[in-house]
CSV table of C-alpha atoms in Angstrom, one decimal:
chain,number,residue,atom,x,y,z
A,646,UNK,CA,-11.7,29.1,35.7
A,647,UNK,CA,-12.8,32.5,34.7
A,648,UNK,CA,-13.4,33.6,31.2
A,649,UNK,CA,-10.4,36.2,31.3
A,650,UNK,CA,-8.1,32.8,31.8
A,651,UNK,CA,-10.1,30.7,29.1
A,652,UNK,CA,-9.3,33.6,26.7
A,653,UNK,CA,-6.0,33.5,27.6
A,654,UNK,CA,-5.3,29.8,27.0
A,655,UNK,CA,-6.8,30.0,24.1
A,656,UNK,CA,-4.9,32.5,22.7
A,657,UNK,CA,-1.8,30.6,23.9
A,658,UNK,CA,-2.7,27.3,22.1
A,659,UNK,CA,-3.0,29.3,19.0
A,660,UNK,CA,-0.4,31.0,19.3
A,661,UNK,CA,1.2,27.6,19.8
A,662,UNK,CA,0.1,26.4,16.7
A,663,UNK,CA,0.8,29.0,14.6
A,664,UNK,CA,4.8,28.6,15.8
A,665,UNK,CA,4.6,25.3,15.4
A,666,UNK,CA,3.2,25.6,11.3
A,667,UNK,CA,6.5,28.5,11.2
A,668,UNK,CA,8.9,25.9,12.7
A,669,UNK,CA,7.6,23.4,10.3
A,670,UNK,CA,8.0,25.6,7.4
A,671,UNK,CA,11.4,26.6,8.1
A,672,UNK,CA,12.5,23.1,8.8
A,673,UNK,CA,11.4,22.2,4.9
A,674,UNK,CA,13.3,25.2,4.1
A,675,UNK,CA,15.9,24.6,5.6
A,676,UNK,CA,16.2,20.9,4.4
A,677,UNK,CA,16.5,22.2,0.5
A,678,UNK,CA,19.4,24.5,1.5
A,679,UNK,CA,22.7,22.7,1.5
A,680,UNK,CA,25.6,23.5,4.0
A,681,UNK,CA,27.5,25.7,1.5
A,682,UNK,CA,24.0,27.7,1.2
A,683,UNK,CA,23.4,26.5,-2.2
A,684,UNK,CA,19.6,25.4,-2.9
A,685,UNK,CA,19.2,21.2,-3.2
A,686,UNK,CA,17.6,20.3,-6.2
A,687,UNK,CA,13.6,19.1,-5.3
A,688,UNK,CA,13.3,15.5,-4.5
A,689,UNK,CA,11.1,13.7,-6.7
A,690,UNK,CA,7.3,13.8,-6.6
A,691,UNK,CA,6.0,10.6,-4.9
A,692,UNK,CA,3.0,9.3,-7.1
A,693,UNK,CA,0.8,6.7,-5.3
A,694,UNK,CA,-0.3,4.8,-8.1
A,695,UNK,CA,-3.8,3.1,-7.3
A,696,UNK,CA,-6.0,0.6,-9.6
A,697,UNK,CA,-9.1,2.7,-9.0
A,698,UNK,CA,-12.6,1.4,-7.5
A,699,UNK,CA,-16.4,1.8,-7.9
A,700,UNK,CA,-16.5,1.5,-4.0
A,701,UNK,CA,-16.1,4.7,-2.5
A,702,UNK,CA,-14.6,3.1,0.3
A,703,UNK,CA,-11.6,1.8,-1.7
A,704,UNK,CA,-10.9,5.8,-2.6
A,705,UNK,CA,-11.4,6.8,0.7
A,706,UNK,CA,-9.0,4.4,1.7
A,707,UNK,CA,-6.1,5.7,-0.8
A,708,UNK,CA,-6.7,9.3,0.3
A,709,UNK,CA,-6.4,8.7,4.1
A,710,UNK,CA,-3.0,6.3,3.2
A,711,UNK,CA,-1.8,9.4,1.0
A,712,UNK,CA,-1.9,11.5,4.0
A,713,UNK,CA,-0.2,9.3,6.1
A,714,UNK,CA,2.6,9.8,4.4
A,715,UNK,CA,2.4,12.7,3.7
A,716,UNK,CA,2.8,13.1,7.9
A,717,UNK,CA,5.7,10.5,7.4
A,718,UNK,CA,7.4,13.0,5.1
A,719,UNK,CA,7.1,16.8,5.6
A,720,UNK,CA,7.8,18.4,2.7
A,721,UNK,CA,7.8,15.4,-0.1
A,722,UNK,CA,5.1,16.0,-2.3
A,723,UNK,CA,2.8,13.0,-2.6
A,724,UNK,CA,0.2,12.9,-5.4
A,725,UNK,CA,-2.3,10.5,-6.5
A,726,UNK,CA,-3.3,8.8,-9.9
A,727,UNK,CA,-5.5,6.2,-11.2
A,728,UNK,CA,-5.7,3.7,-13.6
A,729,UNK,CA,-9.3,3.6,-13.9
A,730,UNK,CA,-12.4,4.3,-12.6
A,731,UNK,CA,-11.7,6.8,-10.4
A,732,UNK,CA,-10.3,10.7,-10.3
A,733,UNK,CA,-7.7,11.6,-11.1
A,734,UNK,CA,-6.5,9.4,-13.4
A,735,UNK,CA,-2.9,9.0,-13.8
A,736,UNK,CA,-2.2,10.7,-16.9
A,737,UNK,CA,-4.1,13.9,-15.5
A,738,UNK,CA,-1.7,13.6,-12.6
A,739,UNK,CA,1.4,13.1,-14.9
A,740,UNK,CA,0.7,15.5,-16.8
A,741,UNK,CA,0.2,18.0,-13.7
A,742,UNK,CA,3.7,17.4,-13.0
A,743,UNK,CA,4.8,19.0,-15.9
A,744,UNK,CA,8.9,18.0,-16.5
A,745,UNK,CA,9.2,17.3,-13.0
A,746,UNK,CA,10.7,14.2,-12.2
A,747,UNK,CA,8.7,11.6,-10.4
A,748,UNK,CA,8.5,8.2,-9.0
A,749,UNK,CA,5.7,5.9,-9.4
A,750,UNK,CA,4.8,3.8,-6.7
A,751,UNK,CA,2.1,1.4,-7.5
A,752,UNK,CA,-0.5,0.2,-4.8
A,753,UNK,CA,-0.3,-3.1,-6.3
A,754,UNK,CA,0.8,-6.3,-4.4
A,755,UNK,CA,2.5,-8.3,-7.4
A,756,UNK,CA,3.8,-8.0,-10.4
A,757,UNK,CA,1.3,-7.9,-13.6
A,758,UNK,CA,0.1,-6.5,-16.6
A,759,UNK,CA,-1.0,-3.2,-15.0
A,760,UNK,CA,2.8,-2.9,-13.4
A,761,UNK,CA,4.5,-4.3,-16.6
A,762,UNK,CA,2.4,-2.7,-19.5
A,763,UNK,CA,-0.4,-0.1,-18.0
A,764,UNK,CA,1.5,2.2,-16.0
A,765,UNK,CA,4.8,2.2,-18.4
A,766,UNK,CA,2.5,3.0,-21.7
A,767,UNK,CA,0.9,6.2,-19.4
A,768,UNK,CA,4.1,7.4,-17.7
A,769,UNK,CA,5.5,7.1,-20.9
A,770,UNK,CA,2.8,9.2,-23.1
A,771,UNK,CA,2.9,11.7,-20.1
A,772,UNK,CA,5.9,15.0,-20.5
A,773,UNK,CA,7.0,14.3,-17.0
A,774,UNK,CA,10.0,12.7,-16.3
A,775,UNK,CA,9.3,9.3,-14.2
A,776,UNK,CA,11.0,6.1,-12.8
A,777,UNK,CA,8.3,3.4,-12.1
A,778,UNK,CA,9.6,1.9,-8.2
A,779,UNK,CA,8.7,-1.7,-7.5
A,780,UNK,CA,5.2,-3.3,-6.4
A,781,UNK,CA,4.6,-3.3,-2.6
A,782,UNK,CA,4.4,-6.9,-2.6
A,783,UNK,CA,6.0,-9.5,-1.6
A,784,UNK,CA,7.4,-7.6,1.4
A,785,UNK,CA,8.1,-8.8,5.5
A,786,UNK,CA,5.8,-5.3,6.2
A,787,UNK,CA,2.9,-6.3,4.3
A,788,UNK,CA,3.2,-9.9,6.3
A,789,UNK,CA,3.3,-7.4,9.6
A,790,UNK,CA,-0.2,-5.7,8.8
A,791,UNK,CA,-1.7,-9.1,7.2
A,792,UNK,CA,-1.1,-10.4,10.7
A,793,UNK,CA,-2.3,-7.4,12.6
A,794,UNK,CA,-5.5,-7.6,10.5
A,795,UNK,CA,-6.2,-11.4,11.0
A,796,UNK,CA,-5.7,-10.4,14.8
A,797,UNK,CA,-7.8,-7.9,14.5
A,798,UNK,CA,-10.4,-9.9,13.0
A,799,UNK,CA,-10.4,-12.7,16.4
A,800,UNK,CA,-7.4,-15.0,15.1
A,801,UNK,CA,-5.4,-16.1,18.8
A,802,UNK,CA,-1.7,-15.5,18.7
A,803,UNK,CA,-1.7,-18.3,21.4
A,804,UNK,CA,-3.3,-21.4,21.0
A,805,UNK,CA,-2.5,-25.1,22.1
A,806,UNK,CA,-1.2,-27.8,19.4
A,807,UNK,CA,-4.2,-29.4,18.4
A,808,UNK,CA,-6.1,-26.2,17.6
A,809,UNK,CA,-2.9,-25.2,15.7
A,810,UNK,CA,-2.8,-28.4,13.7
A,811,UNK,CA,-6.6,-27.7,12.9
A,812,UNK,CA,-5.8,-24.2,11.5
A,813,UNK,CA,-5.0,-22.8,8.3
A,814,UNK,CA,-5.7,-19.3,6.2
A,815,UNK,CA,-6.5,-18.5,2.7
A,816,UNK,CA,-4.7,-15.8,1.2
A,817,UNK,CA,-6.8,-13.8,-1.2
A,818,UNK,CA,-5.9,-11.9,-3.7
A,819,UNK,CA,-7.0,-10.3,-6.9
A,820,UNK,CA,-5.6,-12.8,-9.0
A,821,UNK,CA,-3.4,-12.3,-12.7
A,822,UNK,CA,-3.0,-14.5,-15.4
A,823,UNK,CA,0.9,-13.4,-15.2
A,824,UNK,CA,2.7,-16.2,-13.7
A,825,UNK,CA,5.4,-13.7,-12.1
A,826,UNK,CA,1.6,-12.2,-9.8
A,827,UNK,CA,1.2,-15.7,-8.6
A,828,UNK,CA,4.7,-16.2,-7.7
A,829,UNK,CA,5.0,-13.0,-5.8
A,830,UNK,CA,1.7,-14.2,-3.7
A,831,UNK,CA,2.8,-17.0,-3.3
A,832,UNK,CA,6.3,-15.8,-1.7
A,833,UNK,CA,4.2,-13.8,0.8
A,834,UNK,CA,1.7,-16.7,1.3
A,835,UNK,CA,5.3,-18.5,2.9
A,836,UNK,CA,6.2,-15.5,5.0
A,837,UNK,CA,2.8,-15.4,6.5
A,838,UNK,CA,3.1,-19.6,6.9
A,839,UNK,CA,6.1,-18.7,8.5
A,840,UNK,CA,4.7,-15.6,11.3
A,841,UNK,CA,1.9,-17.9,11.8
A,842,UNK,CA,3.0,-21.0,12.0
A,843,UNK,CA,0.1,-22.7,10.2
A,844,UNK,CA,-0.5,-23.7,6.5
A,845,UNK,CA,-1.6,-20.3,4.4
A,846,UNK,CA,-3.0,-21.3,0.8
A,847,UNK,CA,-2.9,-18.5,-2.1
A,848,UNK,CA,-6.2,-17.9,-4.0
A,849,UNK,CA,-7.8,-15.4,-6.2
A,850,UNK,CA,-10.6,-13.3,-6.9
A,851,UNK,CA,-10.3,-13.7,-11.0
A,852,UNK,CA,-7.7,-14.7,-13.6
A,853,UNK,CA,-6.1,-17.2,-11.3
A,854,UNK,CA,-6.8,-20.4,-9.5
A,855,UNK,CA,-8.1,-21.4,-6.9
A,856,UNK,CA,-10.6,-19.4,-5.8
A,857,UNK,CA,-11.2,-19.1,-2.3
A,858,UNK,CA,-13.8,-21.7,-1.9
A,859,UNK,CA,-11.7,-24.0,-3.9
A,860,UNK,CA,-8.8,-23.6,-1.4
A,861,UNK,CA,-11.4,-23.1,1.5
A,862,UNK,CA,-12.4,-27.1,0.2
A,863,UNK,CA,-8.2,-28.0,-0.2
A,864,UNK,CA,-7.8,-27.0,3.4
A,865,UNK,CA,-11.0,-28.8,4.6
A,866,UNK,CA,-10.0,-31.8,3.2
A,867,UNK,CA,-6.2,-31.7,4.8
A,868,UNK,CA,-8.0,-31.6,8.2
A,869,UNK,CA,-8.0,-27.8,8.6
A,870,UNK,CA,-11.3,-26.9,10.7
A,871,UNK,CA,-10.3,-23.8,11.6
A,872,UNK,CA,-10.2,-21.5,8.5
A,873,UNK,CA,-9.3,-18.1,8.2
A,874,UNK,CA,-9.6,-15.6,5.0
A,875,UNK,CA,-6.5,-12.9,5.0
A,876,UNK,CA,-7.5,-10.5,2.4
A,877,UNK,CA,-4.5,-9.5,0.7
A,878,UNK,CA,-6.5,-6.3,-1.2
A,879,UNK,CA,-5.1,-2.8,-0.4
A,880,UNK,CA,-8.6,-1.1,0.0
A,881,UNK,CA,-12.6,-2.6,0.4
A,882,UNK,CA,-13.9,-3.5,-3.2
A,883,UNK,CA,-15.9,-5.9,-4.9
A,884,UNK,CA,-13.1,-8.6,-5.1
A,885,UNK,CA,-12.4,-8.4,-1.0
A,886,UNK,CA,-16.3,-8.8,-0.1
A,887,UNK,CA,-16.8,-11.5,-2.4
A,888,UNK,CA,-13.6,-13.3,-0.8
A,889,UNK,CA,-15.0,-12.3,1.9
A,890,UNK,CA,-18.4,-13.6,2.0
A,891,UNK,CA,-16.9,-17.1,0.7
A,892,UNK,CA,-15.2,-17.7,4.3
A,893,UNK,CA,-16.0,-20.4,6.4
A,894,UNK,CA,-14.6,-18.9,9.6
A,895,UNK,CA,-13.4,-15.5,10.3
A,896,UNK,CA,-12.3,-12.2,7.2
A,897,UNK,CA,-9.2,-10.1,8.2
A,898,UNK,CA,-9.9,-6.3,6.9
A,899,UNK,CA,-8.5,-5.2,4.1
A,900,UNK,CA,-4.6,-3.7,4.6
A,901,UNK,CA,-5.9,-0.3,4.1
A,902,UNK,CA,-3.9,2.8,6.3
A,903,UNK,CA,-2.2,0.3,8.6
A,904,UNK,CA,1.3,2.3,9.3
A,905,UNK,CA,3.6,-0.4,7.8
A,906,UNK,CA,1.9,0.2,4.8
A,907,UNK,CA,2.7,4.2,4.8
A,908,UNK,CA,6.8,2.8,6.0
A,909,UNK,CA,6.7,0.2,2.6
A,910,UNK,CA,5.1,2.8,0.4
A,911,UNK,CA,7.7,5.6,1.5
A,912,UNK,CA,10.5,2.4,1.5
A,913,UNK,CA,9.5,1.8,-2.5
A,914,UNK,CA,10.2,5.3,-3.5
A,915,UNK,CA,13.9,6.0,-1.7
A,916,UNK,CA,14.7,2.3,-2.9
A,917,UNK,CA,14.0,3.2,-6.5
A,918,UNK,CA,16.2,6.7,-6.4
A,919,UNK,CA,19.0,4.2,-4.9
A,920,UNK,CA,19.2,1.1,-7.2
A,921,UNK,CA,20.0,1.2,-10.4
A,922,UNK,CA,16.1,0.8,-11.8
A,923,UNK,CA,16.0,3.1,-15.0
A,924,UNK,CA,13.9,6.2,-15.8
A,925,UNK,CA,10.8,5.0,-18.1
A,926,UNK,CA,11.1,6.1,-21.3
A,927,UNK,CA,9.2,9.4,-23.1
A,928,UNK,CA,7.3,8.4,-26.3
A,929,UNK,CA,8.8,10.6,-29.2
A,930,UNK,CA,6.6,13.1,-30.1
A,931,UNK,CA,5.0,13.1,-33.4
């Protein structure tokens, strides 16, 4: 190939690209116009609400899952806020949003204090107009990538009935003192029984029982040989490698950027503009 024709190709993969970005920007355009040629009104921000990490990995993790939705939905705009310990925090990000409306989607797998008190109290000091969608969890898709990861991580999909019978998995989570947190792990602790086919045990990190090594001895004790750890964390942390490091057999990976969680995220926020889930509430102003 001679450099005249590598120039040329080149020039015709950028030009390529640059009609592709055009045709990209006039679908989104297009989209907000309606048939009569009036302009839709903006669809709501999409505000990934995460609990915040000292382990860079876990905001890593949050950024890279942010941007696969973004792919999933040209043209939505997806933001990101905090509840502690890592930028930006969520009332920066509210307030960023000004009076536009928004919906919250936490990256939380339960219901709790952070989903029942914490992000309310913030959305509701904030000027922007917000409706706080549901927890990820308990969900069939979060079941789909805690199977993927424990497959990942060597468990067989095919095995005979008397390894079966010797198998079981500990589901660990972060754990919550509210009852309504253990009783949505619990609910996906069943599905995953049910996809597997073996016994799966709930057990937490903090603020719950049992621990892991207190189910990890349960399961033992039932007969189970074969014990797996399913870590039921959204993104690597302290909490996941300590479950981790407490398992007798073999760790599945955090759920991290695994495209059924990109599919529940975006499934959170266009069920909560379709139910009849209320807008939080603005604190009056003093």
């Amino acid at each position: 190939m001679t450099a005249t024709t590598s120039k040329s190709n080149a020039d015709l993969d950028s030009t390529a690209h640059i009609m592709n970005l055009i045709t990209d920007q006039l679908a989104t355009q297009l989209r907000r116009v309606s048939r009569d040629g009036t302009r839709r009104p903006a669809a709501p921000a999409l505000v990934l609400v995460a609990h915040g990490s000292r382990d860079p990995r876990a905001l890593a993790t949050v950024r890279a899952l942010m941007e696969r939705v973004r792919a999933q939905r040209p043209g939505l705009s997806v933001r990101l806020g905090h509840i502690e310990l890592n930028e930006p925090l969520l009332p920066d990000t509210l307030a960023a949003l000004g009076d536009r409306e928004a919906v919250l989607v936490p990256l939380l797998l339960s219901r709790g204090y952070h989903v029942k008190q914490d992000i309310p109290e913030m959305a509701a000091a904030s000027g922007a107009r917000t409706r706080l969608a549901a927890p990820l969890g308990p969900h069939p898709l979060l079941v789909e990538t805690l199977h993927t990861r424990l497959v990942e991580a060597g468990w067989r999909t095919r095995v005979d009935d008397a390894t079966r019978r010797t198998s079981a998995v500990v589901l660990a989570a972060a754990g919550s003192r509210d009852p309504e947190a253990a009783e949505d792990t619990g609910r996906t602790a069943r599905l995953l029984a049910d996809r597997l086919g073996v016994p799966v045990l709930p057990a937490y990190a903090s603020a719950a029982t049992p621990t892991v090594p207190e189910a990890v001895r349960t399961l033992t004790a039932r007969g189970h040989t074969r014990i797996a750890v399913a870590s039921y964390f959204t993104a690597p942390g302290r909490f996941a490698r300590e479950c981790a490091e407490a398992a007798p057999w073999i760790t599945s990976a955090p759920l991290g950027t695994h495209p059924a969680m990109a599919n529940l995220i975006l499934h959170r926020y266009d069920e909560s503009l379709t139910t009849s889930t209320r807008p939080l509430p603005l604190l009056a102003s003093a």
